[in-house]
């Protein structure tokens, strides 16, 4: 069942080279008009060559077709030297068309896809988009959904491409299965480098989605192989498989905060994939299983800390008589010959079980159908430290059969003797993430289950017939061990290495033009302000990484903002990253200290405020709809005499979105903040979303919340992870300090509350259903 690990790297180039002798006509085009003429006149064997340079507002719509022997080829004069910008797109409306060497940047599609294997009702067949790059080609509005590659038809291919930085709504790659002409499609997604994809703050941010709920019982046969998924953190599902008979082979998932998910559909093969985590995130997952007939074999999992929906292996509970868009029971699944190394509680069963939420959910949403006829066999679990139990069960696991699974520590062995064979073995390090069992491993006979004889090779292609040992790896990895080298994936001409900028230090006095210096500074530079009072009349635009701090030992630095009503001192733009340290900010009670753009926040921003004094603003921070920050922190700050505090509550469509992933408030003093002291909101019941994240620690709140309409000081409705600890709440005229969600990770401890209401924990909070 396993194929050679790097066979797919060279295959597209072999096929491309084989077509060369059949070409009959090369057409060089230098502008859009010539390109349109060449496309309209294209015939089998033509090669349309785009002259090197920047092309704006390019609309490529193909209705002609080539043949297998004589495809129509559209390529860059020099791969990587043709830049497609502005409002541009590609639509394949014919057969046997190859597009190569283009670089999409500085723009967005005016349609629903950047590259679409369809024109109108005409689907493409046997077409290839290869050796290209699509980078940050985002819609100006983050809620405007599109796909960067959208498959229709049959036998189409996305290969050797780099797909980087999608931040707006919608899967990066979408395989459509609507219509008989698009089922049994045998599409190929091979040898690509996906990511990084930043966190989105809600659902609809998969990197690859194959089908949807309505078409989930259709056969697709989509082949996803030998791709590098690099920090694809958009949402809980990196790949969402929603059709039948798909194959996922030899892909690398490198530090991705999500999982490869069999969300709908049946009979998929997950073979030879490698999942690599780290110690810095608890959200990196592995494989999540729903539905029937999947085989999970020869996969390797390292240092994954995710749990529940993002566990290294998550076997879900289903809904009895489930509708198509929910969760069917797991049945007839095989999980065999896999290896987990240093993964926190690698196996989770009954994921999604939610009987305790029956009071706020309809019966049709209760996941009580446990996995049946599921075999977990011939696997290895190794942890250097016996910190966590190897199994987490949210329900009974009586429908699962365990055979010949080896573990190196007792864990649950005494309680669940039928789950693991225990042996005190060690692992030999091959590289930073790859470990193989040492020679002292116990010989556990492999379980020979139904059709197990078809598992003929291990993770790196070595034969199991000669060495049938348990775990993913049989034999030695050899030269294939270095599979995280980014140069082995994507466009051969594109480098993923970033050039480090040597930060410059600008020393500024009151006599200098502060706004000009900030505007002229490069991303990463530091602005050091001498003591004094700086009057700022217009908003400071932050669209890069910049640090502002007071000069050491030079006394007080104050920015006095005299800008117009509702204008911000610091205007956070897409890609803005501001670090502010030891500076006083003074407003006029009508303007804002920090705010995002009201629209066109196409990319995320970050804000860190340390040891600052913020006074007399209408809002400390105002985040508008469709804005998103990965991280906002206020540490050691004094905030007083403001009408409103930190408002991150504009995603009121209740579709699971929110305005920031991580909000941290530590060691701050809040005094006389009228409303929205902290207002952080996520609406809509989306059980697989695990954000946002709020920590409020070591702070003092005095005389705040007097104008808060709902009489709650810290508003956190729908936020999954909330920690409120070791704070003092004194003389705040509210009924509640906070209303926490007990069923989620909402916690409070060590708080001192005086004349400020109380903290209430409500186990189940009723939210709008999204499905």
PDB file of N, CA, C and O in Angstrom, residues 111-146:
ATOM      1  N   UNK A 111     -12.992  37.261  -7.806  1.00  0.00           N
ATOM      2  CA  UNK A 111     -13.962  36.166  -7.867  1.00  0.00           C
ATOM      3  C   UNK A 111     -13.896  35.344  -6.591  1.00  0.00           C
ATOM      4  O   UNK A 111     -13.370  35.795  -5.572  1.00  0.00           O
ATOM      5  N   UNK A 112     -14.379  34.117  -6.675  1.00  0.00           N
ATOM      6  CA  UNK A 112     -14.373  33.249  -5.503  1.00  0.00           C
ATOM      7  C   UNK A 112     -13.125  32.389  -5.414  1.00  0.00           C
ATOM      8  O   UNK A 112     -12.975  31.620  -4.469  1.00  0.00           O
ATOM      9  N   UNK A 113     -12.244  32.483  -6.412  1.00  0.00           N
ATOM     10  CA  UNK A 113     -11.016  31.688  -6.385  1.00  0.00           C
ATOM     11  C   UNK A 113      -9.921  32.411  -7.139  1.00  0.00           C
ATOM     12  O   UNK A 113     -10.177  33.134  -8.103  1.00  0.00           O
ATOM     13  N   UNK A 114      -8.685  32.205  -6.700  1.00  0.00           N
ATOM     14  CA  UNK A 114      -7.535  32.709  -7.440  1.00  0.00           C
ATOM     15  C   UNK A 114      -7.294  31.817  -8.652  1.00  0.00           C
ATOM     16  O   UNK A 114      -7.135  32.296  -9.770  1.00  0.00           O
ATOM     17  N   UNK A 115      -7.273  30.510  -8.403  1.00  0.00           N
ATOM     18  CA  UNK A 115      -7.109  29.522  -9.470  1.00  0.00           C
ATOM     19  C   UNK A 115      -8.293  28.572  -9.409  1.00  0.00           C
ATOM     20  O   UNK A 115      -8.521  27.930  -8.385  1.00  0.00           O
ATOM     21  N   UNK A 116      -9.059  28.500 -10.478  1.00  0.00           N
ATOM     22  CA  UNK A 116     -10.272  27.686 -10.503  1.00  0.00           C
ATOM     23  C   UNK A 116     -10.243  26.763 -11.716  1.00  0.00           C
ATOM     24  O   UNK A 116     -10.058  27.216 -12.845  1.00  0.00           O
ATOM     25  N   UNK A 117     -10.414  25.487 -11.450  1.00  0.00           N
ATOM     26  CA  UNK A 117     -10.444  24.507 -12.534  1.00  0.00           C
ATOM     27  C   UNK A 117     -11.862  24.418 -13.113  1.00  0.00           C
ATOM     28  O   UNK A 117     -12.468  23.353 -13.200  1.00  0.00           O
ATOM     29  N   UNK A 118     -12.346  25.554 -13.514  1.00  0.00           N
ATOM     30  CA  UNK A 118     -13.683  25.648 -14.102  1.00  0.00           C
ATOM     31  C   UNK A 118     -13.857  27.050 -14.669  1.00  0.00           C
ATOM     32  O   UNK A 118     -13.334  28.026 -14.136  1.00  0.00           O
ATOM     33  N   UNK A 119     -14.572  27.150 -15.777  1.00  0.00           N
ATOM     34  CA  UNK A 119     -14.968  28.430 -16.344  1.00  0.00           C
ATOM     35  C   UNK A 119     -16.461  28.365 -16.627  1.00  0.00           C
ATOM     36  O   UNK A 119     -16.899  27.637 -17.521  1.00  0.00           O
ATOM     37  N   UNK A 120     -17.234  29.120 -15.845  1.00  0.00           N
ATOM     38  CA  UNK A 120     -18.685  28.998 -15.965  1.00  0.00           C
ATOM     39  C   UNK A 120     -19.115  27.591 -15.600  1.00  0.00           C
ATOM     40  O   UNK A 120     -18.788  27.083 -14.530  1.00  0.00           O
ATOM     41  N   UNK A 121     -19.810  26.919 -16.495  1.00  0.00           N
ATOM     42  CA  UNK A 121     -20.258  25.543 -16.264  1.00  0.00           C
ATOM     43  C   UNK A 121     -19.295  24.517 -16.847  1.00  0.00           C
ATOM     44  O   UNK A 121     -19.504  23.314 -16.709  1.00  0.00           O
ATOM     45  N   UNK A 122     -18.255  24.996 -17.523  1.00  0.00           N
ATOM     46  CA  UNK A 122     -17.289  24.091 -18.147  1.00  0.00           C
ATOM     47  C   UNK A 122     -16.182  23.750 -17.162  1.00  0.00           C
ATOM     48  O   UNK A 122     -15.397  24.617 -16.772  1.00  0.00           O
ATOM     49  N   UNK A 123     -16.100  22.488 -16.745  1.00  0.00           N
ATOM     50  CA  UNK A 123     -15.069  22.076 -15.806  1.00  0.00           C
ATOM     51  C   UNK A 123     -13.814  21.661 -16.566  1.00  0.00           C
ATOM     52  O   UNK A 123     -13.856  21.355 -17.761  1.00  0.00           O
ATOM     53  N   UNK A 124     -12.707  21.694 -15.868  1.00  0.00           N
ATOM     54  CA  UNK A 124     -11.425  21.313 -16.448  1.00  0.00           C
ATOM     55  C   UNK A 124     -11.137  19.844 -16.170  1.00  0.00           C
ATOM     56  O   UNK A 124     -11.583  19.279 -15.160  1.00  0.00           O
ATOM     57  N   UNK A 125     -10.370  19.247 -17.058  1.00  0.00           N
ATOM     58  CA  UNK A 125      -9.904  17.878 -16.879  1.00  0.00           C
ATOM     59  C   UNK A 125      -8.450  17.794 -17.329  1.00  0.00           C
ATOM     60  O   UNK A 125      -8.066  18.419 -18.328  1.00  0.00           O
ATOM     61  N   UNK A 126      -7.653  17.054 -16.559  1.00  0.00           N
ATOM     62  CA  UNK A 126      -6.246  16.836 -16.916  1.00  0.00           C
ATOM     63  C   UNK A 126      -5.476  18.158 -17.030  1.00  0.00           C
ATOM     64  O   UNK A 126      -4.615  18.298 -17.899  1.00  0.00           O
ATOM     65  N   UNK A 127      -5.784  19.114 -16.173  1.00  0.00           N
ATOM     66  CA  UNK A 127      -5.073  20.392 -16.169  1.00  0.00           C
ATOM     67  C   UNK A 127      -4.152  20.464 -14.952  1.00  0.00           C
ATOM     68  O   UNK A 127      -4.429  19.866 -13.906  1.00  0.00           O
ATOM     69  N   UNK A 128      -3.077  21.243 -15.083  1.00  0.00           N
ATOM     70  CA  UNK A 128      -2.053  21.296 -14.044  1.00  0.00           C
ATOM     71  C   UNK A 128      -1.656  22.735 -13.745  1.00  0.00           C
ATOM     72  O   UNK A 128      -1.378  23.512 -14.663  1.00  0.00           O
ATOM     73  N   UNK A 129      -1.633  23.065 -12.464  1.00  0.00           N
ATOM     74  CA  UNK A 129      -1.086  24.339 -11.979  1.00  0.00           C
ATOM     75  C   UNK A 129       0.141  23.976 -11.167  1.00  0.00           C
ATOM     76  O   UNK A 129       0.044  23.339 -10.109  1.00  0.00           O
ATOM     77  N   UNK A 130       1.332  24.360 -11.665  1.00  0.00           N
ATOM     78  CA  UNK A 130       2.562  23.832 -11.072  1.00  0.00           C
ATOM     79  C   UNK A 130       3.651  24.888 -11.017  1.00  0.00           C
ATOM     80  O   UNK A 130       3.644  25.867 -11.779  1.00  0.00           O
ATOM     81  N   UNK A 131       4.600  24.681 -10.084  1.00  0.00           N
ATOM     82  CA  UNK A 131       5.811  25.505  -9.987  1.00  0.00           C
ATOM     83  C   UNK A 131       5.478  26.988  -9.835  1.00  0.00           C
ATOM     84  O   UNK A 131       6.182  27.854 -10.335  1.00  0.00           O
ATOM     85  N   UNK A 132       4.396  27.279  -9.136  1.00  0.00           N
ATOM     86  CA  UNK A 132       3.938  28.660  -8.922  1.00  0.00           C
ATOM     87  C   UNK A 132       3.950  28.997  -7.434  1.00  0.00           C
ATOM     88  O   UNK A 132       4.035  28.112  -6.577  1.00  0.00           O
ATOM     89  N   UNK A 133       3.809  30.291  -7.132  1.00  0.00           N
ATOM     90  CA  UNK A 133       3.700  30.770  -5.755  1.00  0.00           C
ATOM     91  C   UNK A 133       2.485  31.677  -5.644  1.00  0.00           C
ATOM     92  O   UNK A 133       2.260  32.538  -6.502  1.00  0.00           O
ATOM     93  N   UNK A 134       1.682  31.456  -4.589  1.00  0.00           N
ATOM     94  CA  UNK A 134       0.612  32.386  -4.217  1.00  0.00           C
ATOM     95  C   UNK A 134       0.913  32.831  -2.789  1.00  0.00           C
ATOM     96  O   UNK A 134       0.892  32.032  -1.860  1.00  0.00           O
ATOM     97  N   UNK A 135       1.217  34.121  -2.625  1.00  0.00           N
ATOM     98  CA  UNK A 135       1.663  34.630  -1.321  1.00  0.00           C
ATOM     99  C   UNK A 135       0.836  35.837  -0.900  1.00  0.00           C
ATOM    100  O   UNK A 135       0.768  36.839  -1.623  1.00  0.00           O
ATOM    101  N   UNK A 136       0.193  35.733   0.267  1.00  0.00           N
ATOM    102  CA  UNK A 136      -0.548  36.851   0.870  1.00  0.00           C
ATOM    103  C   UNK A 136      -1.531  37.485  -0.116  1.00  0.00           C
ATOM    104  O   UNK A 136      -1.741  38.701  -0.096  1.00  0.00           O
ATOM    105  N   UNK A 137      -2.173  36.682  -0.920  1.00  0.00           N
ATOM    106  CA  UNK A 137      -3.106  37.180  -1.934  1.00  0.00           C
ATOM    107  C   UNK A 137      -4.499  37.253  -1.317  1.00  0.00           C
ATOM    108  O   UNK A 137      -5.449  36.605  -1.763  1.00  0.00           O
ATOM    109  N   UNK A 138      -4.602  38.075  -0.259  1.00  0.00           N
ATOM    110  CA  UNK A 138      -5.786  38.093   0.591  1.00  0.00           C
ATOM    111  C   UNK A 138      -6.787  39.156   0.180  1.00  0.00           C
ATOM    112  O   UNK A 138      -6.423  40.239  -0.286  1.00  0.00           O
ATOM    113  N   UNK A 139      -8.053  38.850   0.416  1.00  0.00           N
ATOM    114  CA  UNK A 139      -9.105  39.840   0.246  1.00  0.00           C
ATOM    115  C   UNK A 139      -8.897  40.995   1.229  1.00  0.00           C
ATOM    116  O   UNK A 139      -8.435  40.787   2.356  1.00  0.00           O
ATOM    117  N   UNK A 140      -9.237  42.227   0.840  1.00  0.00           N
ATOM    118  CA  UNK A 140      -9.120  43.343   1.791  1.00  0.00           C
ATOM    119  C   UNK A 140      -9.974  43.128   3.043  1.00  0.00           C
ATOM    120  O   UNK A 140      -9.578  43.521   4.141  1.00  0.00           O
ATOM    121  N   UNK A 141     -11.147  42.507   2.880  1.00  0.00           N
ATOM    122  CA  UNK A 141     -12.023  42.220   4.016  1.00  0.00           C
ATOM    123  C   UNK A 141     -11.820  40.763   4.440  1.00  0.00           C
ATOM    124  O   UNK A 141     -12.035  39.840   3.638  1.00  0.00           O
ATOM    125  N   UNK A 142     -11.449  40.546   5.682  1.00  0.00           N
ATOM    126  CA  UNK A 142     -11.147  39.194   6.145  1.00  0.00           C
ATOM    127  C   UNK A 142     -12.352  38.269   6.107  1.00  0.00           C
ATOM    128  O   UNK A 142     -12.211  37.057   5.980  1.00  0.00           O
ATOM    129  N   UNK A 143     -13.568  38.808   6.222  1.00  0.00           N
ATOM    130  CA  UNK A 143     -14.763  37.972   6.172  1.00  0.00           C
ATOM    131  C   UNK A 143     -15.166  37.597   4.750  1.00  0.00           C
ATOM    132  O   UNK A 143     -16.040  36.759   4.555  1.00  0.00           O
ATOM    133  N   UNK A 144     -14.563  38.238   3.760  1.00  0.00           N
ATOM    134  CA  UNK A 144     -14.861  37.913   2.369  1.00  0.00           C
ATOM    135  C   UNK A 144     -14.191  36.581   2.037  1.00  0.00           C
ATOM    136  O   UNK A 144     -12.983  36.462   1.994  1.00  0.00           O
ATOM    137  N   UNK A 145     -15.017  35.552   1.811  1.00  0.00           N
ATOM    138  CA  UNK A 145     -14.499  34.202   1.639  1.00  0.00           C
ATOM    139  C   UNK A 145     -14.083  33.946   0.202  1.00  0.00           C
ATOM    140  O   UNK A 145     -14.761  34.332  -0.746  1.00  0.00           O
ATOM    141  N   UNK A 146     -12.944  33.298   0.048  1.00  0.00           N
ATOM    142  CA  UNK A 146     -12.530  32.808  -1.250  1.00  0.00           C
ATOM    143  C   UNK A 146     -11.660  31.577  -1.047  1.00  0.00           C
ATOM    144  O   UNK A 146     -11.356  31.186   0.079  1.00  0.00           O
TER     145      UNK A 146
END
